[in-house]
Backbone as CSV, one residue per row, in Angstrom:
resi,resn,N_x,N_y,N_z,CA_x,CA_y,CA_z,C_x,C_y,C_z
1,MET,0.856,-1.186,0.000,0.000,0.000,0.000,0.895,1.241,0.000
2,PRO,0.704,2.183,-0.923,1.509,3.394,-0.922,1.299,4.169,0.365
3,ASN,2.331,4.916,0.782,2.272,5.685,2.016,1.127,6.675,2.047
4,SER,0.735,7.224,0.885,-0.340,8.227,0.848,-1.683,7.637,1.265
5,TYR,-1.831,6.319,1.197,-3.100,5.686,1.549,-3.148,5.214,3.003
6,LYS,-2.015,5.177,3.705,-1.995,4.680,5.077,-2.878,5.495,6.017
7,PRO,-2.839,6.848,5.976,-3.736,7.597,6.863,-5.205,7.300,6.582
8,LEU,-5.545,7.131,5.319,-6.927,6.823,4.962,-7.338,5.475,5.553
9,GLY,-6.429,4.505,5.512,-6.709,3.196,6.090,-6.987,3.279,7.577
10,TRP,-6.211,4.112,8.291,-6.424,4.286,9.723,-7.756,4.949,10.017
11,VAL,-8.134,5.919,9.200,-9.424,6.606,9.396,-10.574,5.631,9.197
12,VAL,-10.493,4.829,8.132,-11.550,3.837,7.867,-11.625,2.836,9.010
13,ALA,-10.471,2.357,9.479,-10.460,1.396,10.593,-11.069,2.005,11.847
14,LEU,-10.750,3.256,12.125,-11.291,3.935,13.293,-12.802,4.086,13.195
15,LEU,-13.283,4.447,12.007,-14.733,4.598,11.825,-15.464,3.278,11.994
16,LEU,-14.831,2.189,11.556,-15.466,0.878,11.662,-15.597,0.406,13.105
17,ILE,-14.661,0.799,13.956,-14.732,0.340,15.350,-15.426,1.337,16.265
18,THR,-15.737,2.530,15.772,-16.416,3.533,16.585,-17.874,3.139,16.738
19,PRO,-18.382,3.063,17.968,-19.787,2.715,18.149,-20.689,3.771,17.524
20,SER,-21.769,3.320,16.943,-22.684,4.262,16.292,-23.307,5.218,17.288
21,THR,-23.330,4.865,18.573,-23.901,5.775,19.561,-23.075,7.050,19.693
22,ALA,-21.809,6.996,19.268,-20.974,8.195,19.332,-21.456,9.248,18.351
23,TRP,-22.243,8.852,17.370,-22.751,9.783,16.374,-24.152,10.261,16.714
24,ALA,-24.611,9.988,17.914,-26.008,10.234,18.270,-26.436,11.678,18.119
25,HIS,-25.538,12.620,18.315,-25.950,14.016,18.280,-25.814,14.643,16.908
26,THR,-25.282,13.925,15.947,-25.085,14.535,14.640,-26.197,14.191,13.670
27,ALA,-26.484,12.907,13.500,-27.458,12.579,12.467,-28.112,11.234,12.685
28,THR,-28.299,10.811,13.915,-28.878,9.496,14.146,-30.237,9.380,13.480
29,GLY,-31.070,10.386,13.663,-32.384,10.339,13.035,-32.279,10.253,11.536
30,THR,-31.359,10.994,10.958,-31.176,10.981,9.511,-30.653,9.636,9.051
31,VAL,-29.622,9.139,9.742,-29.041,7.849,9.361,-30.065,6.739,9.532
32,ASP,-30.707,6.684,10.704,-31.715,5.651,10.942,-32.862,5.766,9.949
33,GLY,-33.295,6.984,9.696,-34.402,7.190,8.759,-34.041,6.737,7.357
34,PHE,-32.826,7.099,6.906,-32.389,6.703,5.568,-32.274,5.192,5.461
35,LEU,-31.593,4.564,6.435,-31.401,3.112,6.392,-32.730,2.373,6.489
36,SER,-33.630,2.881,7.334,-34.954,2.252,7.437,-35.688,2.337,6.108
37,GLY,-35.642,3.507,5.499,-36.311,3.685,4.219,-35.686,2.855,3.121
38,PHE,-34.352,2.791,3.121,-33.651,2.054,2.078,-33.903,0.557,2.173
39,THR,-33.906,0.029,3.402,-34.063,-1.420,3.560,-35.515,-1.868,3.571
40,HIS,-36.436,-0.942,3.850,-37.845,-1.336,3.976,-38.376,-2.067,2.743
41,PRO,-38.201,-1.548,1.537,-38.719,-2.291,0.372,-38.050,-3.641,0.179
42,LEU,-36.794,-3.766,0.627,-36.050,-5.006,0.417,-36.537,-6.134,1.310
43,TYR,-37.212,-5.799,2.407,-37.718,-6.819,3.325,-39.141,-7.249,3.001
44,GLY,-39.800,-6.534,2.119,-41.165,-6.887,1.749,-41.195,-7.496,0.361
45,TRP,-41.311,-8.810,0.291,-41.255,-9.474,-1.023,-42.371,-9.018,-1.945
46,ASP,-43.496,-8.594,-1.368,-44.574,-8.103,-2.219,-44.130,-6.850,-2.965
47,HIS,-43.385,-5.986,-2.297,-42.901,-4.763,-2.943,-41.734,-5.066,-3.885
48,VAL,-40.834,-5.930,-3.464,-39.700,-6.306,-4.313,-40.208,-6.863,-5.637
49,ALA,-41.165,-7.772,-5.554,-41.682,-8.415,-6.762,-42.280,-7.398,-7.724
50,ALA,-43.111,-6.500,-7.208,-43.761,-5.524,-8.085,-42.762,-4.553,-8.694
51,MET,-41.781,-4.106,-7.907,-40.824,-3.130,-8.420,-39.906,-3.740,-9.473
52,ILE,-39.533,-4.996,-9.283,-38.743,-5.685,-10.303,-39.599,-5.888,-11.553
53,ALA,-40.861,-6.222,-11.361,-41.765,-6.423,-12.499,-41.898,-5.161,-13.338
54,VAL,-41.950,-4.012,-12.698,-42.049,-2.747,-13.442,-40.833,-2.587,-14.350
55,GLY,-39.649,-2.886,-13.835,-38.436,-2.789,-14.643,-38.431,-3.768,-15.798
56,ILE,-38.829,-5.020,-15.533,-38.860,-6.030,-16.599,-39.866,-5.626,-17.672
57,LEU,-41.056,-5.203,-17.252,-42.080,-4.815,-18.214,-41.608,-3.645,-19.066
58,GLY,-40.964,-2.672,-18.444,-40.437,-1.544,-19.200,-39.435,-2.000,-20.251
59,ALA,-38.545,-2.922,-19.874,-37.561,-3.445,-20.825,-38.242,-4.239,-21.934
60,PHE,-39.274,-5.022,-21.576,-40.027,-5.783,-22.574,-40.659,-4.865,-23.616
61,LEU,-41.220,-3.751,-23.145,-41.910,-2.842,-24.047,-40.941,-1.958,-24.822
62,GLY,-39.711,-1.861,-24.376,-38.701,-1.076,-25.085,-38.839,0.414,-24.830
63,ARG,-38.143,1.192,-25.626,-38.184,2.643,-25.471,-39.497,3.187,-25.972
64,PRO,-40.094,4.142,-25.323,-39.649,4.880,-24.145,-40.116,4.252,-22.826
65,ALA,-40.832,3.119,-22.885,-41.373,2.501,-21.659,-40.278,2.104,-20.678
66,ILE,-39.098,1.771,-21.191,-38.021,1.301,-20.330,-37.634,2.344,-19.283
67,TRP,-37.860,3.618,-19.583,-37.568,4.645,-18.576,-38.836,5.312,-18.060
68,ILE,-39.913,5.294,-18.841,-41.151,5.946,-18.381,-41.764,5.181,-17.205
69,LEU,-41.881,3.859,-17.319,-42.525,3.084,-16.250,-41.763,3.190,-14.920
70,PRO,-40.419,3.038,-14.917,-39.705,3.190,-13.646,-39.690,4.616,-13.091
71,VAL,-40.064,5.596,-13.890,-40.190,6.965,-13.383,-41.601,7.197,-12.853
72,VAL,-42.590,6.673,-13.580,-43.991,6.840,-13.170,-44.237,6.187,-11.813
73,PHE,-43.691,4.987,-11.629,-43.980,4.245,-10.395,-43.617,5.042,-9.145
74,PRO,-42.364,5.498,-8.975,-42.054,6.222,-7.733,-42.756,7.571,-7.624
75,LEU,-43.005,8.237,-8.753,-43.705,9.521,-8.679,-45.124,9.346,-8.151
76,VAL,-45.835,8.378,-8.702,-47.210,8.140,-8.251,-47.211,7.489,-6.876
77,MET,-46.181,6.680,-6.604,-46.056,6.077,-5.279,-45.947,7.171,-4.216
78,ALA,-45.264,8.265,-4.555,-45.151,9.391,-3.616,-46.529,9.973,-3.320
79,LEU,-47.381,10.058,-4.335,-48.754,10.536,-4.128,-49.506,9.585,-3.200
80,GLY,-49.360,8.284,-3.440,-49.976,7.310,-2.547,-49.430,7.422,-1.142
81,GLY,-48.127,7.725,-1.033,-47.524,7.904,0.277,-48.132,9.070,1.031
82,VAL,-48.406,10.165,0.319,-49.041,11.332,0.947,-50.432,10.961,1.440
83,LEU,-51.168,10.196,0.653,-52.502,9.744,1.078,-52.399,8.903,2.352
84,GLY,-51.366,8.052,2.406,-51.162,7.222,3.595,-50.794,8.043,4.813
85,ILE,-49.934,9.038,4.620,-49.532,9.910,5.731,-50.738,10.664,6.274
86,LEU,-51.578,11.152,5.355,-52.752,11.924,5.761,-53.867,11.047,6.328
87,GLY,-53.744,9.741,6.154,-54.767,8.827,6.654,-56.034,8.830,5.828
88,VAL,-55.928,9.244,4.563,-57.087,9.225,3.674,-57.506,7.774,3.468
89,PRO,-58.771,7.453,3.699,-59.193,6.056,3.552,-59.027,5.564,2.107
90,LEU,-58.388,4.436,1.951,-58.216,3.811,0.642,-58.391,2.314,0.831
91,PRO,-59.504,1.777,0.362,-59.758,0.349,0.594,-58.888,-0.542,-0.295
92,GLY,-58.697,-1.751,0.159,-58.040,-2.778,-0.650,-56.545,-2.603,-0.840
93,ILE,-55.852,-2.061,0.138,-54.409,-1.819,-0.012,-53.653,-3.133,-0.230
94,GLU,-53.819,-4.070,0.671,-53.065,-5.331,0.570,-53.451,-6.135,-0.677
95,PRO,-54.759,-6.280,-0.985,-55.095,-6.962,-2.238,-54.555,-6.226,-3.462
96,GLY,-54.548,-4.882,-3.417,-54.008,-4.105,-4.538,-52.531,-4.361,-4.742
97,ILE,-51.795,-4.469,-3.635,-50.361,-4.757,-3.716,-50.143,-6.161,-4.283
98,ALA,-50.915,-7.119,-3.808,-50.790,-8.491,-4.320,-51.161,-8.563,-5.795
99,LEU,-52.220,-7.868,-6.182,-52.641,-7.874,-7.587,-51.592,-7.249,-8.500
100,SER,-50.814,-6.312,-7.972,-49.773,-5.700,-8.800,-48.778,-6.757,-9.269
101,SER,-48.396,-7.661,-8.386,-47.473,-8.727,-8.774,-48.136,-9.713,-9.721
102,ILE,-49.390,-10.029,-9.457,-50.107,-10.986,-10.313,-50.246,-10.431,-11.730
103,VAL,-50.733,-9.199,-11.849,-51.001,-8.619,-13.172,-49.701,-8.358,-13.931
104,LEU,-48.751,-7.673,-13.289,-47.504,-7.347,-13.980,-46.703,-8.609,-14.300
105,GLY,-46.663,-9.543,-13.355,-45.966,-10.801,-13.613,-46.606,-11.590,-14.733
106,SER,-47.938,-11.579,-14.809,-48.643,-12.295,-15.876,-48.373,-11.677,-17.241
107,LEU,-48.318,-10.350,-17.299,-47.992,-9.688,-18.567,-46.624,-10.142,-19.070
108,ILE,-45.688,-10.291,-18.130,-44.326,-10.690,-18.504,-44.280,-12.154,-18.926
109,VAL,-44.844,-13.037,-18.106,-44.748,-14.471,-18.411,-45.496,-14.821,-19.700
110,LEU,-46.576,-14.111,-19.979,-47.345,-14.372,-21.194,-46.871,-13.535,-22.378
111,ALA,-45.846,-12.710,-22.158,-45.277,-11.831,-23.190,-46.341,-10.941,-23.826
112,ILE,-47.242,-10.429,-23.003,-48.277,-9.506,-23.475,-47.678,-8.113,-23.464
113,ARG,-47.804,-7.417,-24.576,-47.240,-6.077,-24.711,-48.367,-5.066,-24.865
114,PRO,-48.871,-4.578,-23.741,-49.951,-3.595,-23.830,-49.427,-2.276,-24.404
115,PRO,-50.328,-1.449,-24.957,-49.890,-0.119,-25.390,-49.295,0.631,-24.203
116,LEU,-48.411,1.558,-24.481,-47.716,2.285,-23.427,-48.682,2.948,-22.455
117,TRP,-49.741,3.558,-22.961,-50.673,4.264,-22.082,-51.360,3.299,-21.116
118,VAL,-51.628,2.076,-21.564,-52.234,1.073,-20.683,-51.230,0.661,-19.607
119,ALA,-49.981,0.438,-20.018,-48.947,0.053,-19.059,-48.735,1.154,-18.018
120,VAL,-48.756,2.412,-18.456,-48.571,3.532,-17.528,-49.715,3.580,-16.521
121,ILE,-50.946,3.399,-16.994,-52.101,3.425,-16.086,-52.015,2.281,-15.074
122,LEU,-51.658,1.091,-15.534,-51.530,-0.058,-14.623,-50.460,0.196,-13.564
123,VAL,-49.300,0.631,-14.015,-48.192,0.883,-13.094,-48.565,1.978,-12.099
124,ALA,-49.190,3.030,-12.575,-49.586,4.141,-11.691,-50.626,3.681,-10.671
125,MET,-51.591,2.901,-11.138,-52.638,2.423,-10.239,-52.041,1.575,-9.107
126,PHE,-51.129,0.682,-9.463,-50.517,-0.169,-8.451,-49.571,0.620,-7.555
127,ALA,-48.929,1.643,-8.107,-48.014,2.470,-7.321,-48.746,3.178,-6.184
128,ILE,-50.003,3.548,-6.412,-50.801,4.194,-5.356,-50.878,3.283,-4.134
129,PHE,-51.163,1.991,-4.364,-51.288,1.041,-3.252,-49.961,0.869,-2.515
130,HIS,-48.877,0.709,-3.282,-47.568,0.534,-2.654,-47.179,1.781,-1.868
131,GLY,-47.405,2.943,-2.448,-47.071,4.189,-1.773,-47.886,4.399,-0.513
132,TYR,-49.168,4.085,-0.594,-50.046,4.256,0.564,-49.559,3.410,1.741
133,ALA,-49.219,2.149,1.438,-48.762,1.247,2.499,-47.520,1.801,3.190
134,HIS,-46.611,2.347,2.423,-45.385,2.886,3.010,-45.623,4.245,3.655
135,GLY,-46.495,5.038,3.079,-46.808,6.341,3.659,-47.462,6.219,5.016
136,ALA,-48.280,5.190,5.188,-48.941,4.975,6.475,-47.916,4.690,7.571
137,GLU,-46.745,4.145,7.190,-45.692,3.842,8.158,-44.714,5.003,8.327
138,LEU,-44.728,5.952,7.409,-43.743,7.037,7.399,-43.737,7.911,8.646
139,PRO,-44.889,8.288,9.211,-44.834,9.144,10.398,-44.087,8.531,11.574
140,ASN,-43.930,7.214,11.597,-43.211,6.556,12.680,-41.701,6.540,12.457
141,ALA,-41.255,7.001,11.278,-39.825,6.979,10.970,-39.097,8.026,11.807
142,ALA,-37.823,7.733,12.109,-37.011,8.660,12.897,-36.862,9.996,12.181
143,ASN,-36.709,9.941,10.864,-36.581,11.146,10.055,-37.339,10.890,8.756
144,PRO,-38.572,11.373,8.626,-39.389,11.060,7.453,-38.749,11.429,6.121
145,LEU,-38.040,12.567,6.051,-37.419,12.962,4.786,-36.309,11.985,4.401
146,ALA,-35.447,11.641,5.366,-34.364,10.695,5.093,-34.938,9.319,4.744
147,TYR,-36.013,8.924,5.431,-36.693,7.654,5.132,-37.157,7.655,3.683
148,SER,-37.770,8.746,3.253,-38.299,8.850,1.890,-37.183,8.766,0.857
149,VAL,-36.066,9.454,1.119,-34.936,9.422,0.188,-34.395,8.000,0.075
150,GLY,-34.217,7.325,1.197,-33.741,5.947,1.174,-34.693,5.027,0.447
151,PHE,-35.975,5.232,0.682,-36.991,4.401,0.047,-36.982,4.570,-1.466
152,VAL,-36.889,5.815,-1.927,-36.893,6.087,-3.372,-35.646,5.498,-4.031
153,LEU,-34.489,5.632,-3.389,-33.265,5.056,-3.951,-33.359,3.541,-4.051
154,SER,-33.872,2.917,-3.022,-34.027,1.463,-3.027,-35.001,1.019,-4.119
155,THR,-36.092,1.759,-4.249,-37.073,1.452,-5.301,-36.425,1.553,-6.674
156,GLY,-35.647,2.611,-6.886,-34.959,2.783,-8.166,-34.011,1.639,-8.468
157,MET,-33.299,1.168,-7.439,-32.386,0.044,-7.633,-33.136,-1.228,-8.016
158,LEU,-34.293,-1.439,-7.406,-35.095,-2.608,-7.760,-35.606,-2.509,-9.192
159,HIS,-35.991,-1.300,-9.604,-36.408,-1.102,-11.002,-35.248,-1.404,-11.951
160,LEU,-34.052,-0.919,-11.612,-32.880,-1.176,-12.452,-32.563,-2.663,-12.533
161,PHE,-32.731,-3.366,-11.414,-32.520,-4.813,-11.424,-33.516,-5.482,-12.377
162,GLY,-34.771,-5.028,-12.320,-35.779,-5.562,-13.235,-35.458,-5.259,-14.685
163,ILE,-34.981,-4.045,-14.948,-34.592,-3.683,-16.321,-33.471,-4.595,-16.799
164,ALA,-32.497,-4.867,-15.936,-31.392,-5.756,-16.310,-31.914,-7.139,-16.678
165,ILE,-32.873,-7.646,-15.918,-33.467,-8.954,-16.245,-34.210,-8.857,-17.578
166,GLY,-34.979,-7.772,-17.753,-35.728,-7.594,-18.991,-34.839,-7.464,-20.210
167,GLU,-33.668,-6.888,-20.045,-32.737,-6.723,-21.171,-32.187,-8.061,-21.662
168,LEU,-32.353,-9.110,-20.862,-31.880,-10.436,-21.276,-32.662,-10.984,-22.457
169,ILE,-33.796,-10.355,-22.789,-34.624,-10.887,-23.878,-33.924,-10.808,-25.233
170,ARG,-32.780,-10.176,-25.292,-32.022,-10.106,-26.548,-31.507,-11.478,-26.966
171,TRP,-31.434,-12.401,-26.008,-30.953,-13.744,-26.279,-32.083,-14.733,-26.007
172,PRO,-32.128,-15.823,-26.761,-33.202,-16.810,-26.549,-33.269,-17.320,-25.108
173,TRP,-32.137,-17.622,-24.501,-32.136,-18.096,-23.118,-32.594,-16.996,-22.177
174,GLY,-32.306,-15.754,-22.551,-32.691,-14.621,-21.717,-34.197,-14.423,-21.682
175,LYS,-34.851,-14.724,-22.805,-36.321,-14.629,-22.827,-36.922,-15.608,-21.837
176,VAL,-36.334,-16.789,-21.775,-36.820,-17.808,-20.842,-36.628,-17.328,-19.402
177,VAL,-35.463,-16.768,-19.105,-35.176,-16.281,-17.754,-36.143,-15.160,-17.369
178,ALA,-36.319,-14.191,-18.278,-37.179,-13.044,-17.980,-38.634,-13.474,-17.796
179,ARG,-39.106,-14.353,-18.681,-40.496,-14.794,-18.559,-40.686,-15.674,-17.321
180,ALA,-39.687,-16.498,-17.005,-39.781,-17.322,-15.796,-39.816,-16.433,-14.553
181,THR,-39.045,-15.345,-14.575,-39.069,-14.398,-13.458,-40.450,-13.775,-13.342
182,GLY,-41.056,-13.446,-14.482,-42.424,-12.922,-14.472,-43.394,-13.921,-13.867
183,GLY,-43.198,-15.203,-14.189,-44.050,-16.246,-13.613,-43.893,-16.339,-12.108
184,LEU,-42.657,-16.248,-11.636,-42.411,-16.277,-10.191,-43.039,-15.066,-9.504
185,ILE,-42.967,-13.920,-10.163,-43.568,-12.705,-9.604,-45.077,-12.875,-9.489
186,ALA,-45.698,-13.420,-10.535,-47.144,-13.634,-10.514,-47.531,-14.623,-9.416
187,LEU,-46.762,-15.701,-9.283,-47.043,-16.696,-8.236,-46.858,-16.106,-6.847
188,THR,-45.869,-15.228,-6.710,-45.656,-14.544,-5.439,-46.890,-13.732,-5.090
189,GLY,-47.439,-13.021,-6.086,-48.657,-12.242,-5.867,-49.817,-13.114,-5.447
190,VAL,-49.943,-14.280,-6.057,-51.013,-15.220,-5.674,-50.815,-15.660,-4.230
191,GLY,-49.564,-15.907,-3.862,-49.264,-16.302,-2.485,-49.654,-15.226,-1.487
192,PHE,-49.398,-13.960,-1.829,-49.786,-12.869,-0.933,-51.291,-12.692,-0.875
193,LEU,-51.927,-12.841,-2.020,-53.387,-12.650,-2.074,-54.110,-13.729,-1.282
194,THR,-53.603,-14.952,-1.333,-54.251,-16.066,-0.644,-53.768,-16.220,0.805
195,GLY,-52.734,-15.494,1.168,-52.223,-15.581,2.530,-51.222,-16.685,2.742
196,VAL,-50.791,-17.346,1.664,-49.800,-18.418,1.783,-48.440,-17.831,2.143
197,LEU,-48.137,-16.658,1.603,-46.849,-16.002,1.900,-47.035,-14.867,2.895
């Protein structure tokens, strides 16, 4: 290791062994809020499945859907989040979330290519349910703004992962992988809807 990097190594080592409680007065709420928001979608398979499905569907439909759908989802999800924060009654949240995986996964596994406007409406409709569910939990976050930023970044990463899977359709084996993933997403939705998962 060159000498210029040795001080950096010591700083990193010191930060790794410093208890997080030592940072309590600087940004604990921000750090906790961001990490909670970032990891929250990753622990809910119902949300993971739908967000990956949005990316795959966008890739299946090609340009401009490949970027429109992953942008529409978090934007409309934010609106659903506001409804959840405000406590506006919205029936069927959990079934709506489960149906998002069933419908989007089925479109992928069956290779159905709806017109872009139909895909946008479907994605937006399901995003309301996902956003509402997370918005209802947001007031309990240590730092709601940091939670929201973490949540949006995590959602974007899941969309990108879905796009990467969808881009595999360029190869015959990739079509099988992408459609099989769509089938798993749809089955996951059925599991949530029936209470098996």
